[in-house]
mmCIF file of C-alpha atoms in Angstrom:
data_model
loop_
_atom_site.group_PDB
_atom_site.id
_atom_site.type_symbol
_atom_site.label_atom_id
_atom_site.label_comp_id
_atom_site.label_asym_id
_atom_site.label_seq_id
_atom_site.Cartn_x
_atom_site.Cartn_y
_atom_site.Cartn_z
ATOM 1 C CA MET A 64 4.696 -15.143 4.396
ATOM 2 C CA ILE A 65 8.350 -14.997 3.312
ATOM 3 C CA LYS A 66 10.496 -11.971 4.148
ATOM 4 C CA PRO A 67 13.063 -11.017 1.673
ATOM 5 C CA PRO A 68 16.173 -9.971 3.024
ATOM 6 C CA TYR A 69 16.528 -6.544 4.717
ATOM 7 C CA LEU A 70 18.941 -4.097 3.329
ATOM 8 C CA LYS A 71 22.027 -2.942 3.924
ATOM 9 C CA LYS A 72 24.645 0.083 2.874
ATOM 10 C CA GLY A 73 25.888 -0.431 -0.507
ATOM 11 C CA ASP A 74 22.555 -2.600 -1.872
ATOM 12 C CA LYS A 75 20.947 -1.239 -4.825
ATOM 13 C CA LEU A 76 17.506 -0.016 -4.949
ATOM 14 C CA ALA A 77 15.583 0.300 -8.190
ATOM 15 C CA ILE A 78 13.075 3.074 -9.430
ATOM 16 C CA ILE A 79 10.095 1.571 -11.697
ATOM 17 C CA SER A 80 7.051 2.841 -12.566
ATOM 18 C CA THR A 81 4.158 0.342 -13.109
ATOM 19 C CA ALA A 82 1.434 3.264 -13.480
ATOM 20 C CA ARG A 83 1.534 6.857 -14.841
ATOM 21 C CA LYS A 84 4.808 8.530 -16.263
ATOM 22 C CA ILE A 85 7.103 10.655 -14.178
ATOM 23 C CA SER A 86 9.830 13.025 -15.134
ATOM 24 C CA LEU A 87 13.770 12.932 -13.649
ATOM 25 C CA ASP A 88 13.386 16.300 -11.905
ATOM 26 C CA GLU A 89 9.991 14.314 -10.149
ATOM 27 C CA LEU A 90 12.337 12.061 -8.543
ATOM 28 C CA ASN A 91 15.513 13.933 -7.931
ATOM 29 C CA THR A 92 14.854 14.410 -3.569
ATOM 30 C CA SER A 93 14.036 10.898 -4.084
ATOM 31 C CA ILE A 94 17.518 9.975 -5.501
ATOM 32 C CA LYS A 95 19.178 12.068 -3.160
ATOM 33 C CA THR A 96 17.727 10.756 -0.406
ATOM 34 C CA PHE A 97 18.250 6.664 -1.308
ATOM 35 C CA LYS A 98 21.509 7.596 -1.902
ATOM 36 C CA ASN A 99 22.258 9.288 1.710
ATOM 37 C CA TRP A 100 20.777 6.258 3.048
ATOM 38 C CA GLY A 101 23.814 4.255 1.638
ATOM 39 C CA LEU A 102 21.822 2.809 -1.469
ATOM 40 C CA GLU A 103 22.976 2.655 -5.000
ATOM 41 C CA VAL A 104 19.592 4.088 -7.169
ATOM 42 C CA ILE A 105 18.832 2.223 -10.135
ATOM 43 C CA LEU A 106 16.418 3.719 -12.900
ATOM 44 C CA GLY A 107 13.951 1.270 -14.333
ATOM 45 C CA SER A 108 14.435 0.737 -18.151
ATOM 46 C CA ASN A 109 10.872 2.239 -18.961
ATOM 47 C CA LEU A 110 11.143 5.242 -16.186
ATOM 48 C CA PHE A 111 10.752 8.051 -18.406
ATOM 49 C CA LYS A 112 9.080 6.467 -21.628
ATOM 50 C CA GLU A 113 5.921 8.018 -22.624
ATOM 51 C CA GLU A 114 2.511 6.350 -23.978
ATOM 52 C CA ASN A 115 -0.256 9.157 -23.551
ATOM 53 C CA GLN A 116 -0.704 9.187 -19.363
ATOM 54 C CA PHE A 117 1.279 5.883 -19.158
ATOM 55 C CA ALA A 118 5.238 5.225 -18.071
ATOM 56 C CA GLY A 119 4.956 3.257 -21.547
ATOM 57 C CA SER A 120 3.482 0.699 -23.083
ATOM 58 C CA ASP A 121 1.928 -2.040 -20.865
ATOM 59 C CA ARG A 122 4.795 -4.254 -22.584
ATOM 60 C CA ASP A 123 7.391 -1.281 -20.999
ATOM 61 C CA ARG A 124 6.169 -1.684 -18.047
ATOM 62 C CA LEU A 125 5.787 -5.335 -17.855
ATOM 63 C CA GLU A 126 9.470 -6.025 -19.256
ATOM 64 C CA GLY A 127 10.431 -2.594 -16.631
ATOM 65 C CA LEU A 128 9.052 -4.404 -13.337
ATOM 66 C CA GLN A 129 9.972 -8.018 -14.888
ATOM 67 C CA TRP A 130 13.426 -6.978 -15.192
ATOM 68 C CA VAL A 131 13.397 -6.135 -10.962
ATOM 69 C CA LEU A 132 11.562 -9.573 -10.112
ATOM 70 C CA ASP A 133 14.394 -11.759 -12.271
ATOM 71 C CA SER A 134 17.403 -9.520 -11.180
ATOM 72 C CA GLU A 135 19.660 -11.478 -8.835
ATOM 73 C CA ASP A 136 21.059 -7.722 -7.984
ATOM 74 C CA ILE A 137 18.477 -5.266 -7.331
ATOM 75 C CA LYS A 138 17.211 -6.145 -3.745
ATOM 76 C CA ALA A 139 14.121 -3.447 -3.182
ATOM 77 C CA ALA A 140 11.958 -1.906 -5.979
ATOM 78 C CA VAL A 141 10.289 1.446 -5.219
ATOM 79 C CA CYS A 142 7.512 2.438 -7.534
ATOM 80 C CA ALA A 143 7.765 5.775 -8.286
ATOM 81 C CA ARG A 144 4.139 6.433 -8.527
ATOM 82 C CA GLY A 145 0.746 5.408 -8.867
ATOM 83 C CA GLY A 146 -1.882 6.715 -11.077
ATOM 84 C CA TYR A 147 -3.565 4.015 -12.874
ATOM 85 C CA GLY A 148 -2.182 1.121 -15.212
ATOM 86 C CA THR A 149 -0.551 -1.247 -12.835
ATOM 87 C CA THR A 150 -3.682 -3.747 -13.361
ATOM 88 C CA ARG A 151 -3.117 -3.576 -17.287
ATOM 89 C CA PHE A 152 -0.779 -6.267 -17.433
ATOM 90 C CA ILE A 153 0.736 -8.189 -13.919
ATOM 91 C CA ASP A 154 -1.269 -11.186 -14.716
ATOM 92 C CA LYS A 155 1.357 -12.053 -17.380
ATOM 93 C CA LEU A 156 4.518 -11.950 -14.688
ATOM 94 C CA ASP A 157 6.210 -14.547 -13.866
ATOM 95 C CA PHE A 158 7.144 -14.983 -10.077
ATOM 96 C CA THR A 159 9.905 -18.060 -11.042
ATOM 97 C CA GLU A 160 13.110 -15.719 -9.857
ATOM 98 C CA PHE A 161 11.800 -13.702 -7.626
ATOM 99 C CA LYS A 162 11.050 -16.916 -5.763
ATOM 100 C CA LYS A 163 14.770 -17.471 -5.847
ATOM 101 C CA ASN A 164 15.914 -13.726 -4.728
ATOM 102 C CA PRO A 165 12.640 -12.231 -3.845
ATOM 103 C CA LYS A 166 13.512 -8.592 -2.829
ATOM 104 C CA TRP A 167 10.968 -5.797 -1.638
ATOM 105 C CA ILE A 168 8.618 -3.759 -3.591
ATOM 106 C CA CYS A 169 7.552 -0.817 -2.539
ATOM 107 C CA GLY A 170 4.227 1.814 -3.245
ATOM 108 C CA PHE A 171 0.720 2.555 -2.658
ATOM 109 C CA SER A 172 -1.982 3.326 -4.506
ATOM 110 C CA ASP A 173 -2.553 1.563 -7.549
ATOM 111 C CA VAL A 174 0.508 -0.834 -6.329
ATOM 112 C CA THR A 175 -2.009 -2.143 -3.973
ATOM 113 C CA ALA A 176 -2.873 -4.612 -7.012
ATOM 114 C CA LEU A 177 0.812 -5.672 -7.540
ATOM 115 C CA ILE A 178 1.503 -6.039 -3.453
ATOM 116 C CA GLY A 179 -1.466 -8.211 -3.039
ATOM 117 C CA MET A 180 -0.286 -10.423 -5.739
ATOM 118 C CA ILE A 181 2.966 -10.948 -4.401
ATOM 119 C CA ASN A 182 1.583 -11.426 -0.694
ATOM 120 C CA ARG A 183 -0.557 -14.243 -2.952
ATOM 121 C CA ASN A 184 2.526 -15.766 -3.868
ATOM 122 C CA GLY A 185 3.642 -15.707 -0.353
ATOM 123 C CA PHE A 186 5.920 -12.802 0.155
ATOM 124 C CA GLN A 187 5.605 -9.637 2.025
ATOM 125 C CA ALA A 188 5.703 -6.271 -0.056
ATOM 126 C CA ILE A 189 6.140 -3.006 1.514
ATOM 127 C CA HIS A 190 3.281 -0.154 1.509
ATOM 128 C CA SER A 191 4.744 3.090 2.114
ATOM 129 C CA THR A 192 4.950 6.526 0.308
ATOM 130 C CA MET A 193 6.895 6.807 -3.593
ATOM 131 C CA PRO A 194 9.435 9.149 -4.929
ATOM 132 C CA ILE A 195 7.169 11.365 -6.285
ATOM 133 C CA PHE A 196 5.974 12.339 -2.556
ATOM 134 C CA PHE A 197 9.419 13.365 -1.705
ATOM 135 C CA ASP A 198 9.298 16.606 -2.427
ATOM 136 C CA GLY A 199 7.733 17.711 0.425
ATOM 137 C CA LYS A 200 4.111 16.100 -0.293
ATOM 138 C CA THR A 201 4.836 13.715 2.587
ATOM 139 C CA SER A 202 6.414 14.008 6.068
ATOM 140 C CA PRO A 203 9.619 13.263 7.236
ATOM 141 C CA GLU A 204 8.246 10.836 9.345
ATOM 142 C CA SER A 205 6.848 9.024 6.345
ATOM 143 C CA ILE A 206 9.953 8.732 5.119
ATOM 144 C CA GLU A 207 11.910 7.615 7.443
ATOM 145 C CA SER A 208 9.359 4.986 8.355
ATOM 146 C CA LEU A 209 10.348 3.233 4.793
ATOM 147 C CA ARG A 210 14.015 3.536 6.074
ATOM 148 C CA LYS A 211 13.297 1.845 9.019
ATOM 149 C CA ILE A 212 11.279 -0.949 7.279
ATOM 150 C CA LEU A 213 13.329 -1.642 4.630
ATOM 151 C CA PHE A 214 16.407 -2.191 6.918
ATOM 152 C CA GLY A 215 14.854 -4.058 9.331
ATOM 153 C CA GLU A 216 15.185 -1.710 12.086
ATOM 154 C CA GLU A 217 12.121 -1.902 14.926
ATOM 155 C CA ILE A 218 9.121 0.244 14.543
ATOM 156 C CA ILE A 219 5.833 1.015 16.317
ATOM 157 C CA TYR A 220 3.321 3.213 15.735
ATOM 158 C CA SER A 221 1.696 4.947 17.770
ATOM 159 C CA VAL A 222 -1.908 7.453 17.206
ATOM 160 C CA LYS A 223 -5.018 9.528 19.427
ATOM 161 C CA SER A 224 -7.594 7.463 19.580
ATOM 162 C CA HIS A 225 -10.739 7.969 17.670
ATOM 163 C CA HIS A 226 -14.225 8.738 18.451
ATOM 164 C CA LEU A 227 -15.506 5.454 16.571
ATOM 165 C CA ASP A 228 -12.784 3.105 17.510
ATOM 166 C CA LYS A 229 -13.622 -0.307 18.325
ATOM 167 C CA ILE A 230 -11.444 -0.969 21.235
ATOM 168 C CA GLY A 231 -10.179 -4.371 21.416
ATOM 169 C CA ILE A 232 -6.545 -6.316 20.757
ATOM 170 C CA ALA A 233 -5.688 -8.063 17.448
ATOM 171 C CA LYS A 234 -3.084 -10.343 16.485
ATOM 172 C CA GLY A 235 -2.133 -11.444 12.515
ATOM 173 C CA GLN A 236 -0.571 -10.424 9.399
ATOM 174 C CA ILE A 237 -1.705 -7.370 8.241
ATOM 175 C CA VAL A 238 -2.804 -6.959 4.414
ATOM 176 C CA GLY A 239 -4.596 -4.200 3.134
ATOM 177 C CA GLY A 240 -4.125 -0.774 0.679
ATOM 178 C CA ASN A 241 -6.729 1.175 -1.278
ATOM 179 C CA LEU A 242 -10.354 0.414 -1.101
ATOM 180 C CA SER A 243 -10.728 1.052 -4.563
ATOM 181 C CA ILE A 244 -8.110 -1.070 -5.963
ATOM 182 C CA LEU A 245 -9.121 -3.998 -2.959
ATOM 183 C CA ASN A 246 -12.892 -4.366 -4.666
ATOM 184 C CA ASN A 247 -10.857 -4.305 -8.401
ATOM 185 C CA ILE A 248 -8.870 -6.728 -7.080
ATOM 186 C CA ILE A 249 -11.487 -9.571 -5.885
ATOM 187 C CA GLY A 250 -12.055 -12.878 -8.359
ATOM 188 C CA THR A 251 -8.661 -11.513 -9.778
ATOM 189 C CA LYS A 252 -4.711 -12.926 -9.474
ATOM 190 C CA SER A 253 -4.097 -10.323 -6.939
ATOM 191 C CA ASP A 254 -7.122 -11.234 -4.378
ATOM 192 C CA PHE A 255 -5.915 -12.968 -1.232
ATOM 193 C CA ASP A 256 -7.607 -14.776 1.663
ATOM 194 C CA TRP A 257 -8.643 -12.195 4.177
ATOM 195 C CA SER A 258 -9.497 -14.907 7.024
ATOM 196 C CA GLY A 259 -7.800 -14.035 10.116
ATOM 197 C CA LYS A 260 -6.304 -11.119 8.841
ATOM 198 C CA ILE A 261 -6.008 -7.482 10.206
ATOM 199 C CA LEU A 262 -7.111 -4.817 7.062
ATOM 200 C CA PHE A 263 -5.810 -1.332 6.236
ATOM 201 C CA MET A 264 -7.646 0.975 3.875
ATOM 202 C CA GLU A 265 -7.271 3.761 2.456
ATOM 203 C CA ASP A 266 -8.729 6.254 -0.372
ATOM 204 C CA LEU A 267 -8.820 9.377 -2.353
ATOM 205 C CA ASP A 268 -10.944 11.532 -4.212
ATOM 206 C CA GLU A 269 -14.257 9.403 -4.039
ATOM 207 C CA TYR A 270 -17.890 10.394 -3.500
ATOM 208 C CA LEU A 271 -19.380 9.108 -0.380
ATOM 209 C CA TYR A 272 -21.796 6.809 -2.275
ATOM 210 C CA HIS A 273 -19.321 5.096 -4.056
ATOM 211 C CA ILE A 274 -17.327 4.223 -0.462
ATOM 212 C CA ASP A 275 -20.833 2.826 0.781
ATOM 213 C CA ARG A 276 -20.940 0.573 -2.153
ATOM 214 C CA MET A 277 -17.567 -1.154 -1.895
ATOM 215 C CA MET A 278 -18.153 -1.371 1.739
ATOM 216 C CA VAL A 279 -21.727 -3.379 0.714
ATOM 217 C CA HIS A 280 -19.767 -5.044 -2.073
ATOM 218 C CA LEU A 281 -16.695 -6.363 0.374
ATOM 219 C CA ASP A 282 -19.720 -7.253 2.842
ATOM 220 C CA ARG A 283 -21.785 -9.509 0.254
ATOM 221 C CA CYS A 284 -18.249 -11.024 -1.118
ATOM 222 C CA GLY A 285 -17.782 -12.421 2.736
ATOM 223 C CA LYS A 286 -14.488 -10.088 3.050
ATOM 224 C CA LEU A 287 -15.005 -8.460 6.145
ATOM 225 C CA GLU A 288 -16.943 -11.068 8.342
ATOM 226 C CA LYS A 289 -13.577 -13.193 9.188
ATOM 227 C CA LEU A 290 -10.925 -10.434 9.786
ATOM 228 C CA ALA A 291 -8.984 -10.456 12.941
ATOM 229 C CA GLY A 292 -8.894 -6.423 13.094
ATOM 230 C CA LEU A 293 -9.426 -3.620 10.850
ATOM 231 C CA ILE A 294 -7.188 -0.025 10.323
ATOM 232 C CA VAL A 295 -8.709 2.782 8.073
ATOM 233 C CA GLY A 296 -6.556 5.252 7.087
ATOM 234 C CA ASP A 297 -6.776 8.285 5.291
ATOM 235 C CA MET A 298 -9.633 9.044 3.007
ATOM 236 C CA SER A 299 -8.347 12.145 1.334
ATOM 237 C CA SER A 300 -10.735 15.071 -0.714
ATOM 238 C CA MET A 301 -13.938 12.606 -0.582
ATOM 239 C CA HIS A 302 -16.671 14.001 -2.831
ATOM 240 C CA ASP A 303 -20.459 14.324 -1.737
ATOM 241 C CA ASN A 304 -23.827 14.810 -4.112
ATOM 242 C CA LYS A 305 -25.704 17.888 -4.474
ATOM 243 C CA ILE A 306 -28.057 15.956 -2.072
ATOM 244 C CA PRO A 307 -25.993 15.368 0.611
ATOM 245 C CA PHE A 308 -25.674 11.172 1.638
ATOM 246 C CA GLY A 309 -26.242 11.902 4.990
ATOM 247 C CA SER A 310 -22.950 9.957 6.888
ATOM 248 C CA ASN A 311 -19.242 10.888 6.195
ATOM 249 C CA GLU A 312 -16.670 8.335 4.929
ATOM 250 C CA TYR A 313 -15.738 6.954 8.375
ATOM 251 C CA GLU A 314 -19.159 7.055 9.391
ATOM 252 C CA ILE A 315 -20.283 4.948 6.353
ATOM 253 C CA ILE A 316 -17.255 2.357 7.354
ATOM 254 C CA HIS A 317 -18.129 2.457 10.859
ATOM 255 C CA LYS A 318 -21.734 1.575 10.077
ATOM 256 C CA HIS A 319 -20.850 -1.380 7.733
ATOM 257 C CA THR A 320 -18.372 -2.898 9.753
ATOM 258 C CA SER A 321 -19.667 -2.581 13.564
ATOM 259 C CA LYS A 322 -21.489 -5.400 13.708
ATOM 260 C CA TYR A 323 -18.420 -7.678 13.817
ATOM 261 C CA ASN A 324 -16.106 -8.230 16.529
ATOM 262 C CA PHE A 325 -13.229 -7.318 15.835
ATOM 263 C CA PRO A 326 -11.443 -4.382 17.051
ATOM 264 C CA ILE A 327 -11.178 -1.376 14.725
ATOM 265 C CA CYS A 328 -9.517 1.851 14.492
ATOM 266 C CA PHE A 329 -9.889 5.075 12.574
ATOM 267 C CA ASP A 330 -7.636 7.817 10.907
ATOM 268 C CA PHE A 331 -4.682 6.013 11.372
ATOM 269 C CA PRO A 332 -1.599 7.680 9.861
ATOM 270 C CA VAL A 333 -1.516 5.836 6.082
ATOM 271 C CA GLY A 334 -2.686 6.704 3.085
ATOM 272 C CA HIS A 335 -2.593 9.634 0.824
ATOM 273 C CA GLY A 336 -2.699 11.982 2.963
ATOM 274 C CA ILE A 337 0.710 13.667 4.215
ATOM 275 C CA GLU A 338 1.146 10.950 6.956
ATOM 276 C CA ASN A 339 1.382 7.821 4.995
ATOM 277 C CA ARG A 340 3.564 5.361 7.868
ATOM 278 C CA ALA A 341 5.082 2.278 6.348
ATOM 279 C CA ILE A 342 3.596 -0.969 6.311
ATOM 280 C CA ARG A 343 5.179 -4.752 5.485
ATOM 281 C CA CYS A 344 2.459 -6.078 4.136
ATOM 282 C CA GLY A 345 2.118 -9.632 5.320
ATOM 283 C CA ASP A 346 4.424 -9.452 8.009
ATOM 284 C CA ASN A 347 2.660 -10.388 11.626
ATOM 285 C CA ILE A 348 1.665 -7.473 13.679
ATOM 286 C CA GLU A 349 0.022 -6.529 17.425
ATOM 287 C CA LEU A 350 -2.708 -4.143 17.186
ATOM 288 C CA LYS A 351 -3.791 -2.910 20.473
ATOM 289 C CA ILE A 352 -6.794 -0.046 20.561
ATOM 290 C CA SER A 353 -7.691 1.304 23.694
ATOM 291 C CA GLU A 354 -9.692 4.590 24.741
ATOM 292 C CA ARG A 355 -6.677 6.761 24.801
ATOM 293 C CA GLU A 356 -4.733 5.551 21.335
ATOM 294 C CA THR A 357 -3.840 2.930 19.144
ATOM 295 C CA THR A 358 -0.416 1.126 18.566
ATOM 296 C CA LEU A 359 1.075 -1.347 15.946
ATOM 297 C CA LYS A 360 3.557 -3.292 16.807
ATOM 298 C CA PHE A 361 5.406 -5.767 14.232
ATOM 299 C CA ILE A 362 6.085 -8.880 16.159
#
């Protein structure tokens, strides 16, 4: 996939909201951080609008995002937060100008649908922490990983092994994001080819049987069988019913993927937890899973 130009000091970075509403107070820490990186911060036109839980109407959020895609000056845009709402309008996006002047689009959670659409159009995007988390809700290492990814610095992730890991080495494009959204976008303009890819997934606030149902759906759709590798990130705040499901979230995913030959790692620092390392979706990586550790290197 095509890689947008890396940032340099003096470049313009926009903060936008494609989903839930946000206030300036919730953005102050991130604005200061981006300025300390040497970037000029531009606030999106709809950023502080409100329509119930959304950052303005669907039209407002569409226009705010389309402005970023069309701009020749904006070199990157970070979605302020997730929540819900991105899929309500993204089918109306026009990528004509973006393809002439691609830039980095960053975010996670609900933004997974937008990242998938950008990948489907042949461009890389960044799955990363977002401004609402900068004020003590994400680790300094996660914020620093976003800076390194944006500025094109070399980055290698290394984490301890998990007892459910499947040892092996995989090379290929890394794609993925929020498990619920990955299920939701199947068959839409945000869907993309998973064949030969290394998939990563994470989720938040789901019932265990929902996790099982989503994994069954991915398997029935043929999404899992042709993967080159799988990275399972943070599965935060899972719930169970009064009658227990009988397996935790990692055991459920392991059950539905263990029949395949590709390597799998669990408990990778990506997702809604305090650790959320930035990933260039669509870039090529080498994933090495051993008995002692997992390493992810962009190649």
